[in-house]
C-alpha positions in Angstrom: 26.4 8.0 -18.9 23.9 10.3 -17.1 21.7 10.1 -20.2 21.8 6.3 -20.1 21.0 6.2 -16.4 18.0 8.6 -16.9 16.6 6.4 -19.7 17.0 3.3 -17.6 15.3 5.0 -14.6 12.4 6.1 -16.8 12.1 2.7 -18.4 12.0 0.9 -15.0 9.4 3.3 -13.7 7.2 2.6 -16.7 7.7 -1.2 -16.5 6.9 -1.2 -12.8 3.7 0.8 -13.4 2.4 -1.8 -16.0 1.3 -4.5 -13.6 -0.6 -2.0 -11.5 -2.4 -0.8 -14.6 -3.3 -4.4 -15.6 -4.6 -5.0 -12.1 -6.8 -1.9 -12.2 -8.2 -3.0 -15.6 -8.9 -6.5 -14.3 -10.7 -5.2 -11.2 -13.5 -7.6 -10.1 -16.3 -5.1 -9.5 -18.3 -7.7 -7.6 -15.8 -7.3 -4.7 -16.6 -3.6 -4.2 -18.5 -2.5 -1.1 -21.3 -1.4 -3.4 -21.3 -4.2 -6.0 -22.7 -3.8 -9.6 -26.3 -4.7 -10.3 -28.3 -4.7 -13.6 -32.0 -5.1 -14.4 -33.5 -5.5 -17.8 -37.1 -5.7 -18.7 -39.2 -5.5 -21.9 -42.3 -3.4 -21.1 -45.8 -3.7 -22.7 -45.0 -1.2 -25.5 -42.1 -3.5 -26.7 -39.3 -1.2 -25.4 -36.4 -2.9 -23.5 -35.1 -0.9 -20.6 -31.9 -1.7 -18.8 -30.7 0.0 -15.6 -27.0 -0.7 -14.8 -26.0 0.6 -11.3 -24.0 -0.1 -8.2 -25.9 -1.1 -5.0 -24.9 0.8 -1.9 -25.9 -0.7 1.5 -27.1 1.3 4.5 -24.8 -0.5 7.0 -26.3 1.3 10.0 -25.9 4.8 8.4 -28.6 7.4 8.1 -29.7 8.3 4.5 -29.4 12.1 4.0 -26.9 12.4 6.8 -24.2 9.7 6.5 -25.0 8.4 3.0 -26.6 9.8 -0.2 -28.9 11.2 -1.3 -28.4 14.5 0.4 -31.2 17.1 0.2 -30.6 19.6 -2.6 -27.6 17.7 -4.1 -27.6 15.8 -7.4 -27.0 12.1 -6.7 -25.8 9.4 -9.1 -28.7 7.2 -7.9 -26.3 4.5 -6.7 -22.6 4.2 -6.0 -19.4 4.2 -8.0 -20.0 5.0 -11.7 -23.1 6.9 -12.6 -26.2 4.8 -13.0 -27.0 4.1 -16.6 -30.6 4.0 -17.9 -30.8 2.6 -21.4 -33.8 2.1 -23.7 -33.9 0.7 -27.2 -37.1 2.6 -28.2 -38.3 6.2 -27.6 -40.3 6.4 -24.4 -42.8 8.7 -22.8 -41.9 9.2 -19.1 -44.6 10.8 -17.0 -45.9 12.5 -20.1 -42.5 13.7 -21.5 -40.6 12.3 -24.4 -37.2 10.6 -24.0 -35.5 9.3 -27.2 -34.0 5.8 -27.4 -30.4 5.7 -26.0 -28.2 5.7 -22.9 -28.5 8.2 -20.1 -26.9 8.9 -16.8 -29.7 8.5 -14.2 -29.5 11.1 -11.4 -31.9 12.2 -8.7 -32.3 15.4 -6.7 -34.1 15.1 -3.4 -35.9 18.0 -1.7 -37.6 16.3 1.3 -40.0 13.8 -0.2 -40.1 15.5 -3.5 -37.7 14.0 -6.1 -36.5 15.1 -9.5 -35.4 12.2 -11.7 -32.9 13.3 -14.2 -31.9 11.6 -17.5 -28.6 13.1 -18.5 -26.9 12.7 -21.9 -23.5 12.1 -20.2 -23.9 8.5 -19.0 -20.2 7.5 -18.8 -18.9 9.2 -15.7 -17.8 8.5 -12.1 -20.4 9.6 -9.6 -22.0 13.0 -10.1 -18.7 15.0 -10.0 -18.8 15.9 -13.7 -22.6 16.2 -13.8 -23.8 19.2 -15.9 -27.4 20.3 -15.9 -26.9 21.6 -19.5 -26.6 17.9 -20.6 -30.0 16.9 -19.2 -32.2 15.3 -21.7 -35.3 15.1 -19.4 -36.3 15.9 -15.8 -39.4 14.5 -14.2 -40.9 15.1 -10.8 -42.2 12.4 -8.4 -42.4 11.8 -4.7 -40.6 9.4 -2.3 -43.0 7.5 -0.1 -42.3 5.7 3.1 -42.3 1.9 3.1 -42.8 -0.4 6.1 -40.0 -2.8 5.2 -36.7 -0.9 4.6 -34.4 -2.0 1.8 -30.8 -2.5 3.1 -29.4 -2.4 -0.5 -30.5 0.1 -3.0 -32.6 -1.7 -5.6 -34.4 -1.0 -8.9 -37.4 -2.9 -10.2 -39.1 -2.5 -13.6 -42.6 -3.9 -14.2 -43.8 -5.1 -17.6 -46.5 -2.3 -17.2 -43.6 0.3 -17.2 -43.4 1.2 -13.6 -39.9 1.8 -12.5 -39.3 1.6 -8.7 -36.3 2.6 -6.7 -36.1 1.2 -3.2 -33.6 2.6 -0.8 -33.8 2.5 3.0 -37.4 3.3 4.0 -38.2 5.1 0.8 -39.8 4.0 -2.5 -39.8 6.2 -5.6 -41.9 5.2 -8.6 -42.3 6.7 -12.1 -44.0 5.4 -15.2 -42.7 4.8 -18.7 -44.6 4.1 -21.9 
């Protein structure tokens, strides 16, 4: 009898967990506080670049104090899952080679100096499992002040191969060929 009761208890626990799992899988990501965004552009050399990210909003917070990026700490360059940078052709980014493929796009701020990181582990939540040993490429650039702040973090890709990140009162550019 005890064995039958234990089996029934375990079965009811599993059954009650199923609807929760189905709800989690059916999550509408557009309802998140930092909704998903995606930009795709074919640049002059014929490569198609896609950046798939989540858009945090400032909401009255101070970047570097209340909201990422924090100085000296690797950032997923967005919110939620790590931002994914994908190219269908090999690229040259600021003079360095990046093979075609998918990469986690991370950044590391040190004041206005920024290291843009293309990491081989693109499927991860945030930067919690980020490993420097998985970096495929790191480039250096600078963050410049803009006169019109961007409430939502936004990426742009020009056909000339200039990738721009706008976040708060900062703009970060790097070139791809």
